Amino acid sequence: MKKLLGILLISLLLTSLLFAGGNKEPAKGTQTIKFGITMGPGSIRTAIVILADKLGYFKEEGVNVEFKEVADAASALTSISLGKGDLDIWGTGIVPDLTFITNGSDLVIFEGTAAEGGAIISQPQNVEKYKNLKNFEHSAVAMVRNQTSWVVTRELMREQGIDVNSIELKYVDSQINVAQAVAKGEADIGFLPVEFANQFRKEGIELVREVGELVPNYVCCRQVTSRSSLTNKREELVKFSKANLRAWNYFENPANRQSVIDLLADFSGQEKSYINEYFFVNHTLLTLDPNTNGIQSFYKAMVNSDYFTGQTPVDISNYIDSSIYKEALDAVVKENPQDDFYKKLAEDYKKYNL
């Protein structure tokens, strides 16, 4: 009986050790990554990060991630720049990131969130006219400030010899006001995120084209952190990126479409029909690739548009670090050698970052 009890105790001990070895709880001493997010409609643009959390991938990879509600990009980037510990990562926008960097903030872009996503609108009778960029000359263009799609379109027109300085810019304070300015004839053309361009058609505007048709894969939302967090939380950031890659793979699998809609609706409080239209009707392009080349081109476009009047442009390559993403990508490729999705990402990395 004693021998039998001894064998049972050893068996239980081995079993407990086996399960302990498979435990994915973050190790003691693991630092928390604090990710900033707004709770308005735009919050779901960080869908990959949201899914990584909802699917339990952060926990499985051994990293604590805490979502922090933030009012806007300026508040988020100020917090990160000051290093108060309130925030580690901001994941939406690119113009504010580059503006803060040019103004002296030691921020580093290390991963993507989304690409493209902008649209050009006009009144229905002018759609064909404004498909020709030459006709933008001497027009009035409405937009909210920091509109990424305008920056890349302006640069394209400048390269084509179009007189961009003849275009009158009308800045408004909301996306609905962009649509209404065009509908009322107060502006000839408007720039909107594509989901709003489709949503506001009832206001009397029509989609001219998506800007991604003109400049494929142009950068928009990127993930940015401070240089100190990049150094002090590097291990956690790699785990964060690895979990995101797994969530991106999940998102791109058509079989998971309804699950994606359900999870994002649960997180954001948005209607499922809105989630479906946002990602699967409007074809919002999600991407984690930092796209170093694209960021450099975009920054050059901002400089050429005199966006930094009074400021000295920086060498933006010093504020991009694709190694976090690359290390995480190498890890998932190694763990999933037959996965075609990860193989393609590895090839894309060489195209966009080397």
GROMACS .gro file of C-alpha atoms in nm:
model
  354
    1MET     CA    1   0.000   0.000   0.000
    2LYS     CA    2   0.285   0.240   0.088
    3LYS     CA    3   0.454   0.165  -0.243
    4LEU     CA    4   0.127   0.223  -0.427
    5LEU     CA    5   0.073   0.557  -0.250
    6GLY     CA    6   0.430   0.653  -0.334
    7ILE     CA    7   0.375   0.576  -0.702
    8LEU     CA    8   0.051   0.777  -0.702
    9LEU     CA    9   0.220   1.076  -0.538
   10ILE     CA   10   0.504   1.069  -0.792
   11SER     CA   11   0.251   1.042  -1.074
   12LEU     CA   12   0.058   1.342  -0.942
   13LEU     CA   13   0.379   1.539  -0.904
   14LEU     CA   14   0.488   1.464  -1.262
   15THR     CA   15   0.143   1.556  -1.391
   16SER     CA   16   0.148   1.888  -1.206
   17LEU     CA   17   0.495   1.962  -1.343
   18LEU     CA   18   0.378   1.878  -1.695
   19PHE     CA   19   0.089   2.120  -1.672
   20ALA     CA   20   0.306   2.383  -1.508
   21GLY     CA   21   0.546   2.357  -1.801
   22GLY     CA   22   0.264   2.436  -2.040
   23ASN     CA   23   0.136   2.732  -1.839
   24LYS     CA   24   0.138   3.048  -2.046
   25GLU     CA   25   0.088   3.289  -1.757
   26PRO     CA   26   0.333   3.583  -1.776
   27ALA     CA   27   0.648   3.515  -1.577
   28LYS     CA   28   0.711   3.706  -1.257
   29GLY     CA   29   0.877   4.036  -1.328
   30THR     CA   30   0.709   4.074  -1.669
   31GLN     CA   31   0.634   4.441  -1.733
   32THR     CA   32   0.293   4.553  -1.849
   33ILE     CA   33   0.247   4.706  -2.194
   34LYS     CA   34  -0.006   4.991  -2.177
   35PHE     CA   35  -0.183   5.040  -2.509
   36GLY     CA   36  -0.376   5.359  -2.576
   37ILE     CA   37  -0.713   5.342  -2.744
   38THR     CA   38  -1.003   5.579  -2.806
   39MET     CA   39  -1.358   5.457  -2.756
   40GLY     CA   40  -1.509   5.636  -3.057
   41PRO     CA   41  -1.583   5.464  -3.391
   42GLY     CA   42  -1.217   5.483  -3.491
   43SER     CA   43  -1.113   5.261  -3.203
   44ILE     CA   44  -1.170   4.945  -3.405
   45ARG     CA   45  -0.900   5.044  -3.654
   46THR     CA   46  -0.666   4.881  -3.400
   47ALA     CA   47  -0.861   4.561  -3.461
   48ILE     CA   48  -0.557   4.333  -3.463
   49VAL     CA   49  -0.450   4.438  -3.114
   50ILE     CA   50  -0.808   4.408  -2.987
   51LEU     CA   51  -0.836   4.057  -3.131
   52ALA     CA   52  -0.500   3.953  -2.984
   53ASP     CA   53  -0.642   4.043  -2.644
   54LYS     CA   54  -0.989   3.894  -2.693
   55LEU     CA   55  -0.846   3.567  -2.830
   56GLY     CA   56  -0.611   3.533  -2.534
   57TYR     CA   57  -0.294   3.553  -2.743
   58PHE     CA   58  -0.122   3.811  -2.521
   59LYS     CA   59  -0.166   3.583  -2.223
   60GLU     CA   60  -0.045   3.281  -2.420
   61GLU     CA   61   0.267   3.467  -2.532
   62GLY     CA   62   0.337   3.573  -2.176
   63VAL     CA   63   0.282   3.948  -2.189
   64ASN     CA   64   0.047   4.166  -1.985
   65VAL     CA   65  -0.136   4.422  -2.199
   66GLU     CA   66  -0.355   4.689  -2.045
   67PHE     CA   67  -0.586   4.903  -2.259
   68LYS     CA   68  -0.590   5.269  -2.160
   69GLU     CA   69  -0.862   5.502  -2.285
   70VAL     CA   70  -0.715   5.821  -2.435
   71ALA     CA   71  -0.892   6.129  -2.567
   72ASP     CA   72  -0.683   6.183  -2.879
   73ALA     CA   73  -0.343   6.145  -3.044
   74ALA     CA   74  -0.199   6.461  -2.889
   75SER     CA   75  -0.282   6.340  -2.537
   76ALA     CA   76  -0.142   5.994  -2.609
   77LEU     CA   77   0.182   6.113  -2.766
   78THR     CA   78   0.239   6.368  -2.491
   79SER     CA   79   0.203   6.096  -2.228
   80ILE     CA   80   0.441   5.863  -2.413
   81SER     CA   81   0.693   6.142  -2.475
   82LEU     CA   82   0.699   6.247  -2.109
   83GLY     CA   83   0.749   5.886  -1.999
   84LYS     CA   84   0.503   5.907  -1.713
   85GLY     CA   85   0.427   5.538  -1.738
   86ASP     CA   86   0.061   5.604  -1.821
   87LEU     CA   87   0.106   5.479  -2.176
   88ASP     CA   88   0.357   5.278  -2.381
   89ILE     CA   89   0.200   5.254  -2.727
   90TRP     CA   90  -0.028   5.461  -2.948
   91GLY     CA   91  -0.160   5.278  -3.252
   92THR     CA   92  -0.355   5.522  -3.470
   93GLY     CA   93  -0.243   5.804  -3.695
   94ILE     CA   94   0.089   5.883  -3.863
   95VAL     CA   95   0.083   6.260  -3.914
   96PRO     CA   96   0.075   6.337  -3.537
   97ASP     CA   97   0.358   6.086  -3.478
   98LEU     CA   98   0.584   6.250  -3.734
   99THR     CA   99   0.489   6.596  -3.614
  100PHE     CA  100   0.584   6.517  -3.254
  101ILE     CA  101   0.912   6.363  -3.371
  102THR     CA  102   0.997   6.669  -3.579
  103ASN     CA  103   0.921   6.889  -3.278
  104GLY     CA  104   1.174   6.701  -3.067
  105SER     CA  105   0.995   6.401  -2.915
  106ASP     CA  106   1.209   6.087  -2.902
  107LEU     CA  107   0.942   5.852  -3.033
  108VAL     CA  108   0.999   5.537  -3.237
  109ILE     CA  109   0.761   5.379  -3.489
  110PHE     CA  110   0.796   5.001  -3.461
  111GLU     CA  111   0.488   4.840  -3.613
  112GLY     CA  112   0.193   4.906  -3.840
  113THR     CA  113  -0.180   4.914  -3.772
  114ALA     CA  114  -0.346   4.986  -4.107
  115ALA     CA  115  -0.269   5.115  -4.456
  116GLU     CA  116  -0.461   5.315  -4.714
  117GLY     CA  117  -0.816   5.388  -4.595
  118GLY     CA  118  -0.872   5.735  -4.744
  119ALA     CA  119  -1.123   5.843  -5.007
  120ILE     CA  120  -1.194   6.143  -5.231
  121ILE     CA  121  -1.553   6.269  -5.252
  122SER     CA  122  -1.743   6.522  -5.462
  123GLN     CA  123  -2.099   6.600  -5.561
  124PRO     CA  124  -2.240   6.317  -5.779
  125GLN     CA  125  -2.230   6.520  -6.103
  126ASN     CA  126  -1.857   6.595  -6.055
  127VAL     CA  127  -1.729   6.243  -5.994
  128GLU     CA  128  -1.588   6.192  -6.343
  129LYS     CA  129  -1.435   6.540  -6.348
  130TYR     CA  130  -1.232   6.482  -6.034
  131LYS     CA  131  -1.110   6.140  -6.134
  132ASN     CA  132  -0.859   6.351  -6.328
  133LEU     CA  133  -0.622   6.501  -6.072
  134LYS     CA  134  -0.540   6.789  -6.307
  135ASN     CA  135  -0.888   6.922  -6.238
  136PHE     CA  136  -0.799   6.971  -5.872
  137GLU     CA  137  -0.621   7.291  -5.973
  138HIS     CA  138  -0.802   7.605  -5.849
  139SER     CA  139  -1.051   7.395  -5.655
  140ALA     CA  140  -1.151   7.409  -5.287
  141VAL     CA  141  -1.079   7.097  -5.082
  142ALA     CA  142  -1.239   7.018  -4.744
  143MET     CA  143  -1.086   6.791  -4.481
  144VAL     CA  144  -1.016   6.742  -4.115
  145ARG     CA  145  -0.657   6.836  -4.026
  146ASN     CA  146  -0.394   6.561  -4.033
  147GLN     CA  147  -0.566   6.380  -4.320
  148THR     CA  148  -0.314   6.121  -4.434
  149SER     CA  149  -0.479   6.061  -4.771
  150TRP     CA  150  -0.445   6.430  -4.863
  151VAL     CA  151  -0.069   6.425  -4.794
  152VAL     CA  152  -0.006   6.137  -5.037
  153THR     CA  153  -0.246   6.273  -5.300
  154ARG     CA  154  -0.085   6.616  -5.286
  155GLU     CA  155   0.260   6.463  -5.330
  156LEU     CA  156   0.139   6.259  -5.628
  157MET     CA  157  -0.005   6.572  -5.790
  158ARG     CA  158   0.317   6.765  -5.723
  159GLU     CA  159   0.518   6.488  -5.894
  160GLN     CA  160   0.284   6.509  -6.194
  161GLY     CA  161   0.343   6.883  -6.230
  162ILE     CA  162  -0.002   6.987  -6.108
  163ASP     CA  163  -0.017   7.330  -5.941
  164VAL     CA  164  -0.096   7.218  -5.586
  165ASN     CA  165  -0.050   7.572  -5.454
  166SER     CA  166  -0.360   7.681  -5.648
  167ILE     CA  167  -0.577   7.451  -5.433
  168GLU     CA  168  -0.766   7.619  -5.149
  169LEU     CA  169  -0.776   7.410  -4.830
  170LYS     CA  170  -1.082   7.428  -4.606
  171TYR     CA  171  -1.027   7.267  -4.267
  172VAL     CA  172  -1.334   7.159  -4.071
  173ASP     CA  173  -1.371   7.001  -3.730
  174SER     CA  174  -1.548   6.673  -3.812
  175GLN     CA  175  -1.589   6.416  -4.086
  176ILE     CA  176  -1.960   6.490  -4.126
  177ASN     CA  177  -1.874   6.855  -4.187
  178VAL     CA  178  -1.641   6.751  -4.469
  179ALA     CA  179  -1.931   6.574  -4.640
  180GLN     CA  180  -2.169   6.863  -4.580
  181ALA     CA  181  -1.922   7.123  -4.710
  182VAL     CA  182  -1.900   6.930  -5.037
  183ALA     CA  183  -2.275   6.865  -5.056
  184LYS     CA  184  -2.350   7.237  -5.007
  185GLY     CA  185  -2.094   7.345  -5.266
  186GLU     CA  186  -1.873   7.515  -5.006
  187ALA     CA  187  -1.593   7.286  -5.126
  188ASP     CA  188  -1.549   7.108  -5.459
  189ILE     CA  189  -1.373   6.802  -5.320
  190GLY     CA  190  -1.340   6.636  -4.981
  191PHE     CA  191  -1.105   6.384  -4.823
  192LEU     CA  192  -1.259   6.130  -4.584
  193PRO     CA  193  -1.181   5.789  -4.439
  194VAL     CA  194  -1.348   5.549  -4.680
  195GLU     CA  195  -1.600   5.422  -4.423
  196PHE     CA  196  -1.731   5.779  -4.379
  197ALA     CA  197  -1.733   5.842  -4.754
  198ASN     CA  198  -1.972   5.549  -4.791
  199GLN     CA  199  -2.171   5.628  -4.478
  200PHE     CA  200  -2.237   5.992  -4.574
  201ARG     CA  201  -2.361   5.935  -4.929
  202LYS     CA  202  -2.707   6.022  -4.806
  203GLU     CA  203  -2.577   6.375  -4.743
  204GLY     CA  204  -2.551   6.430  -5.118
  205ILE     CA  205  -2.193   6.329  -5.191
  206GLU     CA  206  -2.041   6.047  -5.394
  207LEU     CA  207  -1.715   5.855  -5.384
  208VAL     CA  208  -1.472   5.968  -5.656
  209ARG     CA  209  -1.211   5.705  -5.577
  210GLU     CA  210  -1.019   5.547  -5.293
  211VAL     CA  211  -0.674   5.702  -5.256
  212GLY     CA  212  -0.524   5.353  -5.240
  213GLU     CA  213  -0.604   5.324  -5.612
  214LEU     CA  214  -0.363   5.613  -5.670
  215VAL     CA  215  -0.096   5.520  -5.414
  216PRO     CA  216  -0.123   5.150  -5.320
  217ASN     CA  217  -0.031   5.052  -4.963
  218TYR     CA  218   0.045   5.406  -4.851
  219VAL     CA  219   0.111   5.423  -4.478
  220CYS     CA  220  -0.148   5.554  -4.238
  221CYS     CA  221  -0.188   5.429  -3.882
  222ARG     CA  222   0.138   5.310  -3.723
  223GLN     CA  223   0.226   5.193  -3.373
  224VAL     CA  224   0.464   5.422  -3.187
  225THR     CA  225   0.641   5.406  -2.851
  226SER     CA  226   0.914   5.595  -2.668
  227ARG     CA  227   1.279   5.507  -2.718
  228SER     CA  228   1.307   5.426  -2.347
  229SER     CA  229   1.016   5.179  -2.366
  230LEU     CA  230   1.170   5.027  -2.679
  231THR     CA  231   1.485   4.959  -2.475
  232ASN     CA  232   1.341   4.876  -2.134
  233LYS     CA  233   1.044   4.670  -2.254
  234ARG     CA  234   1.193   4.514  -2.564
  235GLU     CA  235   1.115   4.154  -2.460
  236GLU     CA  236   0.754   4.246  -2.387
  237LEU     CA  237   0.720   4.435  -2.715
  238VAL     CA  238   0.840   4.132  -2.912
  239LYS     CA  239   0.581   3.916  -2.734
  240PHE     CA  240   0.320   4.185  -2.800
  241SER     CA  241   0.408   4.183  -3.171
  242LYS     CA  242   0.406   3.805  -3.187
  243ALA     CA  243   0.055   3.789  -3.040
  244ASN     CA  244  -0.055   4.054  -3.289
  245LEU     CA  245   0.081   3.849  -3.579
  246ARG     CA  246  -0.125   3.552  -3.465
  247ALA     CA  247  -0.435   3.774  -3.441
  248TRP     CA  248  -0.373   3.913  -3.790
  249ASN     CA  249  -0.356   3.559  -3.925
  250TYR     CA  250  -0.686   3.487  -3.750
  251PHE     CA  251  -0.846   3.802  -3.895
  252GLU     CA  252  -0.742   3.718  -4.251
  253ASN     CA  253  -0.894   3.369  -4.241
  254PRO     CA  254  -1.241   3.392  -4.406
  255ALA     CA  255  -1.367   3.113  -4.181
  256ASN     CA  256  -1.326   3.346  -3.881
  257ARG     CA  257  -1.519   3.639  -4.024
  258GLN     CA  258  -1.826   3.613  -3.799
  259SER     CA  259  -1.610   3.552  -3.494
  260VAL     CA  260  -1.406   3.865  -3.575
  261ILE     CA  261  -1.725   4.070  -3.608
  262ASP     CA  262  -1.863   3.936  -3.280
  263LEU     CA  263  -1.541   3.997  -3.084
  264LEU     CA  264  -1.489   4.351  -3.216
  265ALA     CA  265  -1.854   4.443  -3.158
  266ASP     CA  266  -1.830   4.311  -2.802
  267PHE     CA  267  -1.518   4.519  -2.736
  268SER     CA  268  -1.626   4.844  -2.902
  269GLY     CA  269  -2.001   4.849  -2.847
  270GLN     CA  270  -2.048   4.913  -3.220
  271GLU     CA  271  -2.323   4.743  -3.417
  272LYS     CA  272  -2.216   4.422  -3.591
  273SER     CA  273  -2.338   4.563  -3.922
  274TYR     CA  274  -2.100   4.857  -3.874
  275ILE     CA  275  -1.807   4.624  -3.800
  276ASN     CA  276  -1.889   4.416  -4.107
  277GLU     CA  277  -1.906   4.723  -4.332
  278TYR     CA  278  -1.592   4.877  -4.181
  279PHE     CA  279  -1.370   4.578  -4.250
  280PHE     CA  280  -1.538   4.353  -4.504
  281VAL     CA  281  -1.736   4.591  -4.728
  282ASN     CA  282  -1.501   4.890  -4.726
  283HIS     CA  283  -1.201   4.654  -4.725
  284THR     CA  284  -1.002   4.840  -4.461
  285LEU     CA  285  -0.645   4.723  -4.510
  286LEU     CA  286  -0.489   4.605  -4.185
  287THR     CA  287  -0.114   4.553  -4.165
  288LEU     CA  288   0.146   4.513  -3.892
  289ASP     CA  289   0.447   4.557  -4.120
  290PRO     CA  290   0.625   4.880  -4.016
  291ASN     CA  291   0.693   4.961  -4.385
  292THR     CA  292   1.009   5.164  -4.324
  293ASN     CA  293   1.026   5.265  -4.690
  294GLY     CA  294   0.667   5.387  -4.685
  295ILE     CA  295   0.719   5.595  -4.369
  296GLN     CA  296   1.025   5.761  -4.520
  297SER     CA  297   0.833   5.842  -4.840
  298PHE     CA  298   0.540   5.979  -4.642
  299TYR     CA  299   0.767   6.197  -4.429
  300LYS     CA  300   0.928   6.334  -4.745
  301ALA     CA  301   0.579   6.417  -4.876
  302MET     CA  302   0.501   6.608  -4.556
  303VAL     CA  303   0.826   6.804  -4.589
  304ASN     CA  304   0.750   6.884  -4.955
  305SER     CA  305   0.408   7.016  -4.857
  306ASP     CA  306   0.570   7.262  -4.611
  307TYR     CA  307   0.391   7.084  -4.329
  308PHE     CA  308   0.680   7.160  -4.095
  309THR     CA  309   0.708   7.531  -4.167
  310GLY     CA  310   0.951   7.680  -3.915
  311GLN     CA  311   1.084   7.339  -3.811
  312THR     CA  312   1.396   7.160  -3.927
  313PRO     CA  313   1.311   6.817  -4.070
  314VAL     CA  314   1.486   6.521  -3.904
  315ASP     CA  315   1.638   6.204  -4.044
  316ILE     CA  316   1.323   6.001  -3.993
  317SER     CA  317   1.509   5.671  -4.036
  318ASN     CA  318   1.648   5.731  -3.683
  319TYR     CA  319   1.294   5.711  -3.549
  320ILE     CA  320   1.188   5.382  -3.710
  321ASP     CA  321   1.280   5.041  -3.568
  322SER     CA  322   1.149   4.738  -3.757
  323SER     CA  323   1.354   4.488  -3.554
  324ILE     CA  324   1.078   4.422  -3.297
  325TYR     CA  325   0.838   4.316  -3.572
  326LYS     CA  326   1.111   4.119  -3.753
  327GLU     CA  327   1.205   3.922  -3.441
  328ALA     CA  328   0.840   3.838  -3.375
  329LEU     CA  329   0.785   3.744  -3.741
  330ASP     CA  330   1.089   3.517  -3.743
  331ALA     CA  331   0.949   3.343  -3.434
  332VAL     CA  332   0.604   3.270  -3.580
  333VAL     CA  333   0.759   3.156  -3.910
  334LYS     CA  334   0.983   2.915  -3.721
  335GLU     CA  335   0.689   2.783  -3.517
  336ASN     CA  336   0.463   2.753  -3.824
  337PRO     CA  337   0.695   2.661  -4.113
  338GLN     CA  338   0.408   2.549  -4.339
  339ASP     CA  339   0.191   2.856  -4.288
  340ASP     CA  340   0.165   3.046  -4.618
  341PHE     CA  341   0.038   3.362  -4.450
  342TYR     CA  342   0.352   3.402  -4.242
  343LYS     CA  343   0.572   3.311  -4.539
  344LYS     CA  344   0.418   3.595  -4.739
  345LEU     CA  345   0.471   3.839  -4.453
  346ALA     CA  346   0.839   3.743  -4.447
  347GLU     CA  347   0.866   3.823  -4.818
  348ASP     CA  348   0.674   4.148  -4.775
  349TYR     CA  349   0.912   4.252  -4.497
  350LYS     CA  350   1.205   4.235  -4.738
  351LYS     CA  351   1.010   4.444  -4.988
  352TYR     CA  352   0.905   4.720  -4.750
  353ASN     CA  353   1.190   4.744  -4.502
  354LEU     CA  354   1.521   4.663  -4.673
   0.00000   0.00000   0.00000
